[in-house]
C-alpha cells in the first residue's frame, strides 16, 4: 500500500443547520459510539487507500476519528483493512470484504455498546463540522438523524443503536450488497438540511484536488491519469474516439445507482445505458440521455 498523499489545507464550509437542543433532547446521559467506514474499493481512484489521503495536514481517517472523539464517542470501530496502527480504535471487517456499507455496519455493531452510534464514511474532508451539525443527543421520537443536502446522506448520521440492531436483524446475507435504504428506510430518520459543500466527499482525484484548494500531489499507488490511460487503451483497441468513453459520466451513474439501489446494480445499469445509447444512434448526446434516464430512476428508487 502506498503512503498517504499530501497537500495544502482545505477550508471547511460553514454549517447551516446546528445541532438540535432543548426539551426534545433525550438528555446528556445518552452515550455514543462511532462506526467509521473505511473499506470500500475506491475504484474511481484506482483502488488507492482513500482514508489515507491527507487534507489539511490529516488523513481522512484521522479526521473521522477526531470528529467522533469531538462528540464524545467512547468506542470507535473502523471497518476496513488496518490502515493506521497508531489509532486507538477497534478494527472490524465485513465477511466477505467489499460487501458495501450495510454489511460493514452490521460487522461493526457487535462491538458497539452505547445508546447512540455515529456513522461516518472516511472520505469526508469536512468530517468535523459535518458531525457537529448532527443533533447530539438525538431528539425524542426519532430513530436517528442524517445530513441532507438535497439528498439524504445516510453515511453522515447518528442513530439509536437499538433501532439499528432491529433493522439489521431483518436483512438477509448479513447485509451483503444491500442499499442503505434497505437498512434505514423504515426508521424515523430526521433530515438535517445543510449546504452541499459540507457533505462533499472524495470520490475522484478531482475531488481530492478541490478539497485541497486546487493543488494535489499524485499518489504513488496510482497516478491520477491512470483511468484516462485505460480509457485511451480501450478506445485504441476498439477503434473509438475519446468522446465515446465519457468516464466521469459513467462513474457518476455508478455512484448514484450504487447509493440509490444497490452496488451490484451499478455495472448492470452502465451496461443498459450503453445498450440503450447504442440503439438510439450511439452519439454523445444519446449516451448522456441514456445515463440521465438511469440516474433519474435510481434517485427515485427509494421513494417508489
GROMACS .gro file of C-alpha atoms in nm:
model
  304
    1UNK     CA    1   0.000   0.000   0.000
    2UNK     CA    2   0.139   0.340  -0.094
    3UNK     CA    3   0.198   0.621   0.154
    4UNK     CA    4  -0.056   0.890   0.224
    5UNK     CA    5  -0.064   1.170  -0.026
    6UNK     CA    6  -0.024   1.525   0.097
    7UNK     CA    7  -0.135   1.873   0.002
    8UNK     CA    8  -0.238   2.217   0.124
    9UNK     CA    9  -0.516   2.282   0.367
   10UNK     CA   10  -0.882   2.295   0.270
   11UNK     CA   11  -1.129   2.531   0.433
   12UNK     CA   12  -1.440   2.373   0.582
   13UNK     CA   13  -1.769   2.538   0.484
   14UNK     CA   14  -1.998   2.691   0.740
   15UNK     CA   15  -2.260   2.470   0.896
   16UNK     CA   16  -2.611   2.574   0.801
   17UNK     CA   17  -2.803   2.351   1.043
   18UNK     CA   18  -2.694   2.348   1.409
   19UNK     CA   19  -2.742   2.052   1.637
   20UNK     CA   20  -3.084   2.019   1.795
   21UNK     CA   21  -3.119   2.129   2.156
   22UNK     CA   22  -3.394   2.195   2.404
   23UNK     CA   23  -3.667   1.995   2.579
   24UNK     CA   24  -3.699   1.739   2.299
   25UNK     CA   25  -3.345   1.613   2.351
   26UNK     CA   26  -3.306   1.282   2.528
   27UNK     CA   27  -3.061   1.432   2.777
   28UNK     CA   28  -2.686   1.433   2.832
   29UNK     CA   29  -2.688   1.081   2.976
   30UNK     CA   30  -2.706   0.925   2.627
   31UNK     CA   31  -2.378   0.753   2.541
   32UNK     CA   32  -2.241   0.745   2.188
   33UNK     CA   33  -2.008   0.521   1.990
   34UNK     CA   34  -1.891   0.558   1.632
   35UNK     CA   35  -1.866   0.337   1.325
   36UNK     CA   36  -1.629   0.464   1.057
   37UNK     CA   37  -1.645   0.305   0.713
   38UNK     CA   38  -1.301   0.273   0.553
   39UNK     CA   39  -1.318  -0.043   0.344
   40UNK     CA   40  -1.454   0.048   0.002
   41UNK     CA   41  -1.294  -0.046  -0.328
   42UNK     CA   42  -1.217   0.318  -0.422
   43UNK     CA   43  -1.248   0.221  -0.787
   44UNK     CA   44  -1.268   0.582  -0.902
   45UNK     CA   45  -0.916   0.645  -0.773
   46UNK     CA   46  -0.781   0.316  -0.897
   47UNK     CA   47  -0.805   0.134  -0.565
   48UNK     CA   48  -0.590   0.381  -0.372
   49UNK     CA   49  -0.650   0.396   0.004
   50UNK     CA   50  -0.878   0.699   0.025
   51UNK     CA   51  -0.881   0.708   0.408
   52UNK     CA   52  -0.508   0.778   0.391
   53UNK     CA   53  -0.542   1.080   0.164
   54UNK     CA   54  -0.430   1.390   0.352
   55UNK     CA   55  -0.627   1.713   0.360
   56UNK     CA   56  -0.538   1.997   0.594
   57UNK     CA   57  -0.248   1.800   0.740
   58UNK     CA   58  -0.450   1.496   0.846
   59UNK     CA   59  -0.557   1.177   0.676
   60UNK     CA   60  -0.930   1.147   0.610
   61UNK     CA   61  -0.931   0.853   0.851
   62UNK     CA   62  -0.782   1.059   1.134
   63UNK     CA   63  -1.025   1.341   1.056
   64UNK     CA   64  -1.310   1.095   1.104
   65UNK     CA   65  -1.166   0.964   1.429
   66UNK     CA   66  -1.116   1.319   1.558
   67UNK     CA   67  -1.475   1.407   1.464
   68UNK     CA   68  -1.603   1.105   1.656
   69UNK     CA   69  -1.395   1.195   1.960
   70UNK     CA   70  -1.525   1.552   1.946
   71UNK     CA   71  -1.881   1.433   2.016
   72UNK     CA   72  -1.771   1.203   2.298
   73UNK     CA   73  -1.759   0.867   2.122
   74UNK     CA   74  -1.645   0.616   2.383
   75UNK     CA   75  -1.579   0.342   2.128
   76UNK     CA   76  -1.474   0.390   1.767
   77UNK     CA   77  -1.499   0.095   1.530
   78UNK     CA   78  -1.327   0.131   1.193
   79UNK     CA   79  -1.449  -0.116   0.932
   80UNK     CA   80  -1.182  -0.185   0.674
   81UNK     CA   81  -0.823  -0.302   0.643
   82UNK     CA   82  -0.590  -0.199   0.926
   83UNK     CA   83  -0.456   0.130   0.789
   84UNK     CA   84  -0.306   0.302   1.093
   85UNK     CA   85  -0.176   0.106   1.392
   86UNK     CA   86  -0.132   0.425   1.594
   87UNK     CA   87  -0.506   0.489   1.620
   88UNK     CA   88  -0.683   0.386   1.941
   89UNK     CA   89  -0.974   0.222   1.762
   90UNK     CA   90  -1.132  -0.121   1.719
   91UNK     CA   91  -1.081  -0.270   1.372
   92UNK     CA   92  -1.350  -0.482   1.208
   93UNK     CA   93  -1.417  -0.624   0.862
   94UNK     CA   94  -1.725  -0.749   0.684
   95UNK     CA   95  -1.706  -1.105   0.552
   96UNK     CA   96  -1.653  -1.126   0.262
   97UNK     CA   97  -1.481  -0.787   0.219
   98UNK     CA   98  -1.624  -0.518  -0.008
   99UNK     CA   99  -1.981  -0.610   0.084
  100UNK     CA  100  -2.091  -0.248   0.092
  101UNK     CA  101  -2.170  -0.002   0.373
  102UNK     CA  102  -2.462  -0.201   0.515
  103UNK     CA  103  -2.252  -0.515   0.552
  104UNK     CA  104  -1.980  -0.302   0.711
  105UNK     CA  105  -2.224  -0.154   0.962
  106UNK     CA  106  -2.353  -0.497   1.056
  107UNK     CA  107  -1.996  -0.620   1.109
  108UNK     CA  108  -1.929  -0.329   1.346
  109UNK     CA  109  -2.248  -0.339   1.554
  110UNK     CA  110  -2.137  -0.629   1.781
  111UNK     CA  111  -1.853  -0.403   1.901
  112UNK     CA  112  -2.087  -0.118   1.994
  113UNK     CA  113  -2.222  -0.076   2.345
  114UNK     CA  114  -2.375   0.271   2.358
  115UNK     CA  115  -2.718   0.431   2.333
  116UNK     CA  116  -2.642   0.606   2.004
  117UNK     CA  117  -2.396   0.544   1.724
  118UNK     CA  118  -2.237   0.792   1.486
  119UNK     CA  119  -2.198   0.655   1.133
  120UNK     CA  120  -1.941   0.822   0.910
  121UNK     CA  121  -1.769   0.737   0.584
  122UNK     CA  122  -1.393   0.800   0.588
  123UNK     CA  123  -1.379   1.002   0.267
  124UNK     CA  124  -1.511   1.329   0.404
  125UNK     CA  125  -1.270   1.625   0.433
  126UNK     CA  126  -1.525   1.819   0.641
  127UNK     CA  127  -1.586   1.541   0.894
  128UNK     CA  128  -1.562   1.770   1.199
  129UNK     CA  129  -1.822   2.033   1.105
  130UNK     CA  130  -2.041   1.769   0.939
  131UNK     CA  131  -2.061   1.564   1.258
  132UNK     CA  132  -2.116   1.881   1.464
  133UNK     CA  133  -2.425   1.954   1.255
  134UNK     CA  134  -2.598   1.638   1.380
  135UNK     CA  135  -2.821   1.665   1.688
  136UNK     CA  136  -2.648   1.536   1.999
  137UNK     CA  137  -2.813   1.367   2.172
  138UNK     CA  138  -3.095   1.266   1.938
  139UNK     CA  139  -3.436   1.426   1.994
  140UNK     CA  140  -3.713   1.208   2.130
  141UNK     CA  141  -3.946   1.047   1.880
  142UNK     CA  142  -3.683   0.969   1.615
  143UNK     CA  143  -3.456   0.672   1.546
  144UNK     CA  144  -3.181   0.886   1.404
  145UNK     CA  145  -3.075   1.191   1.209
  146UNK     CA  146  -2.862   1.238   0.899
  147UNK     CA  147  -2.743   1.532   0.695
  148UNK     CA  148  -2.948   1.624   0.391
  149UNK     CA  149  -2.801   1.835   0.110
  150UNK     CA  150  -3.099   1.774  -0.117
  151UNK     CA  151  -3.046   1.401  -0.077
  152UNK     CA  152  -3.024   1.209   0.246
  153UNK     CA  153  -2.664   1.136   0.335
  154UNK     CA  154  -2.712   0.818   0.536
  155UNK     CA  155  -2.339   0.783   0.594
  156UNK     CA  156  -2.320   1.111   0.785
  157UNK     CA  157  -2.568   1.024   1.053
  158UNK     CA  158  -2.636   0.947   1.417
  159UNK     CA  159  -2.873   0.663   1.505
  160UNK     CA  160  -3.016   0.484   1.806
  161UNK     CA  161  -2.825   0.160   1.847
  162UNK     CA  162  -3.135  -0.042   1.933
  163UNK     CA  163  -3.309   0.080   1.615
  164UNK     CA  164  -3.006  -0.014   1.402
  165UNK     CA  165  -2.988  -0.359   1.559
  166UNK     CA  166  -3.358  -0.421   1.498
  167UNK     CA  167  -3.337  -0.309   1.136
  168UNK     CA  168  -3.023  -0.512   1.080
  169UNK     CA  169  -3.184  -0.830   1.212
  170UNK     CA  170  -3.434  -0.822   0.925
  171UNK     CA  171  -3.172  -0.815   0.649
  172UNK     CA  172  -3.060  -1.132   0.469
  173UNK     CA  173  -2.699  -1.229   0.396
  174UNK     CA  174  -2.560  -1.003   0.672
  175UNK     CA  175  -2.644  -0.700   0.459
  176UNK     CA  176  -2.420  -0.806   0.171
  177UNK     CA  177  -2.457  -0.560  -0.119
  178UNK     CA  178  -2.770  -0.406   0.036
  179UNK     CA  179  -2.857  -0.041  -0.022
  180UNK     CA  180  -2.858   0.190   0.280
  181UNK     CA  181  -3.229   0.248   0.237
  182UNK     CA  182  -3.283  -0.124   0.300
  183UNK     CA  183  -3.139  -0.074   0.647
  184UNK     CA  184  -3.257   0.277   0.731
  185UNK     CA  185  -3.556   0.338   0.505
  186UNK     CA  186  -3.805   0.202   0.759
  187UNK     CA  187  -3.667   0.405   1.050
  188UNK     CA  188  -3.774   0.750   1.163
  189UNK     CA  189  -3.466   0.940   1.048
  190UNK     CA  190  -3.474   1.317   1.082
  191UNK     CA  191  -3.306   1.504   0.794
  192UNK     CA  192  -3.075   1.791   0.885
  193UNK     CA  193  -3.059   2.040   0.597
  194UNK     CA  194  -2.707   2.157   0.516
  195UNK     CA  195  -2.514   2.320   0.235
  196UNK     CA  196  -2.390   2.057  -0.016
  197UNK     CA  197  -2.035   2.182   0.043
  198UNK     CA  198  -2.049   2.024   0.388
  199UNK     CA  199  -2.114   1.675   0.251
  200UNK     CA  200  -1.878   1.682  -0.046
  201UNK     CA  201  -1.672   1.366  -0.020
  202UNK     CA  202  -1.364   1.249  -0.207
  203UNK     CA  203  -1.471   1.010  -0.482
  204UNK     CA  204  -1.222   1.109  -0.752
  205UNK     CA  205  -0.881   1.266  -0.794
  206UNK     CA  206  -1.055   1.588  -0.895
  207UNK     CA  207  -1.248   1.581  -0.566
  208UNK     CA  208  -0.922   1.547  -0.375
  209UNK     CA  209  -0.769   1.833  -0.570
  210UNK     CA  210  -1.072   2.051  -0.492
  211UNK     CA  211  -1.060   1.962  -0.122
  212UNK     CA  212  -0.701   2.085  -0.115
  213UNK     CA  213  -0.786   2.413  -0.277
  214UNK     CA  214  -0.684   2.311  -0.627
  215UNK     CA  215  -0.340   2.160  -0.564
  216UNK     CA  216  -0.255   1.794  -0.547
  217UNK     CA  217   0.036   1.562  -0.506
  218UNK     CA  218   0.000   1.242  -0.704
  219UNK     CA  219  -0.047   0.913  -0.524
  220UNK     CA  220   0.244   0.670  -0.555
  221UNK     CA  221  -0.011   0.387  -0.560
  222UNK     CA  222  -0.174   0.502  -0.882
  223UNK     CA  223  -0.128   0.826  -1.077
  224UNK     CA  224  -0.443   1.035  -1.131
  225UNK     CA  225  -0.429   0.987  -1.506
  226UNK     CA  226  -0.429   0.606  -1.488
  227UNK     CA  227  -0.801   0.575  -1.556
  228UNK     CA  228  -0.768   0.806  -1.854
  229UNK     CA  229  -0.487   0.585  -1.981
  230UNK     CA  230  -0.711   0.278  -1.953
  231UNK     CA  231  -0.989   0.461  -2.134
  232UNK     CA  232  -0.744   0.557  -2.406
  233UNK     CA  233  -0.627   0.198  -2.438
  234UNK     CA  234  -0.986   0.080  -2.474
  235UNK     CA  235  -1.054   0.344  -2.737
  236UNK     CA  236  -0.749   0.238  -2.937
  237UNK     CA  237  -0.832  -0.132  -2.910
  238UNK     CA  238  -1.188  -0.092  -3.033
  239UNK     CA  239  -1.145   0.199  -3.272
  240UNK     CA  240  -1.332   0.451  -3.057
  241UNK     CA  241  -1.281   0.824  -3.019
  242UNK     CA  242  -1.204   0.993  -2.688
  243UNK     CA  243  -1.558   1.128  -2.665
  244UNK     CA  244  -1.704   0.779  -2.697
  245UNK     CA  245  -1.594   0.693  -2.342
  246UNK     CA  246  -1.739   0.955  -2.102
  247UNK     CA  247  -1.554   0.835  -1.792
  248UNK     CA  248  -1.691   1.090  -1.543
  249UNK     CA  249  -2.047   1.044  -1.669
  250UNK     CA  250  -2.037   0.666  -1.630
  251UNK     CA  251  -1.870   0.683  -1.289
  252UNK     CA  252  -2.134   0.928  -1.167
  253UNK     CA  253  -2.401   0.687  -1.289
  254UNK     CA  254  -2.236   0.401  -1.099
  255UNK     CA  255  -2.221   0.609  -0.780
  256UNK     CA  256  -2.587   0.716  -0.795
  257UNK     CA  257  -2.712   0.366  -0.872
  258UNK     CA  258  -2.495   0.207  -0.601
  259UNK     CA  259  -2.623   0.457  -0.343
  260UNK     CA  260  -2.987   0.457  -0.450
  261UNK     CA  261  -3.043   0.095  -0.549
  262UNK     CA  262  -2.760  -0.148  -0.467
  263UNK     CA  263  -2.394  -0.192  -0.553
  264UNK     CA  264  -2.440  -0.481  -0.799
  265UNK     CA  265  -2.692  -0.268  -0.988
  266UNK     CA  266  -2.419  -0.022  -1.091
  267UNK     CA  267  -2.238  -0.227  -1.359
  268UNK     CA  268  -2.570  -0.365  -1.481
  269UNK     CA  269  -2.707  -0.013  -1.519
  270UNK     CA  270  -2.394   0.105  -1.701
  271UNK     CA  271  -2.433  -0.182  -1.947
  272UNK     CA  272  -2.802  -0.099  -2.003
  273UNK     CA  273  -2.722   0.270  -2.054
  274UNK     CA  274  -2.464   0.177  -2.318
  275UNK     CA  275  -2.706  -0.061  -2.487
  276UNK     CA  276  -2.982   0.200  -2.497
  277UNK     CA  277  -2.744   0.468  -2.624
  278UNK     CA  278  -2.614   0.236  -2.896
  279UNK     CA  279  -2.961   0.151  -3.019
  280UNK     CA  280  -3.050   0.520  -3.024
  281UNK     CA  281  -2.757   0.601  -3.251
  282UNK     CA  282  -2.452   0.599  -3.024
  283UNK     CA  283  -2.379   0.972  -3.025
  284UNK     CA  284  -2.251   1.152  -2.711
  285UNK     CA  285  -2.596   1.307  -2.676
  286UNK     CA  286  -2.755   0.961  -2.691
  287UNK     CA  287  -2.521   0.843  -2.415
  288UNK     CA  288  -2.596   1.146  -2.197
  289UNK     CA  289  -2.970   1.093  -2.240
  290UNK     CA  290  -2.949   0.724  -2.152
  291UNK     CA  291  -2.734   0.790  -1.845
  292UNK     CA  292  -2.965   1.070  -1.730
  293UNK     CA  293  -3.267   0.839  -1.756
  294UNK     CA  294  -3.097   0.568  -1.548
  295UNK     CA  295  -2.980   0.820  -1.285
  296UNK     CA  296  -3.332   0.963  -1.259
  297UNK     CA  297  -3.466   0.613  -1.194
  298UNK     CA  298  -3.200   0.545  -0.930
  299UNK     CA  299  -3.265   0.868  -0.741
  300UNK     CA  300  -3.635   0.793  -0.718
  301UNK     CA  301  -3.592   0.424  -0.641
  302UNK     CA  302  -3.605   0.452  -0.262
  303UNK     CA  303  -3.929   0.652  -0.281
  304UNK     CA  304  -4.115   0.405  -0.504
   0.00000   0.00000   0.00000
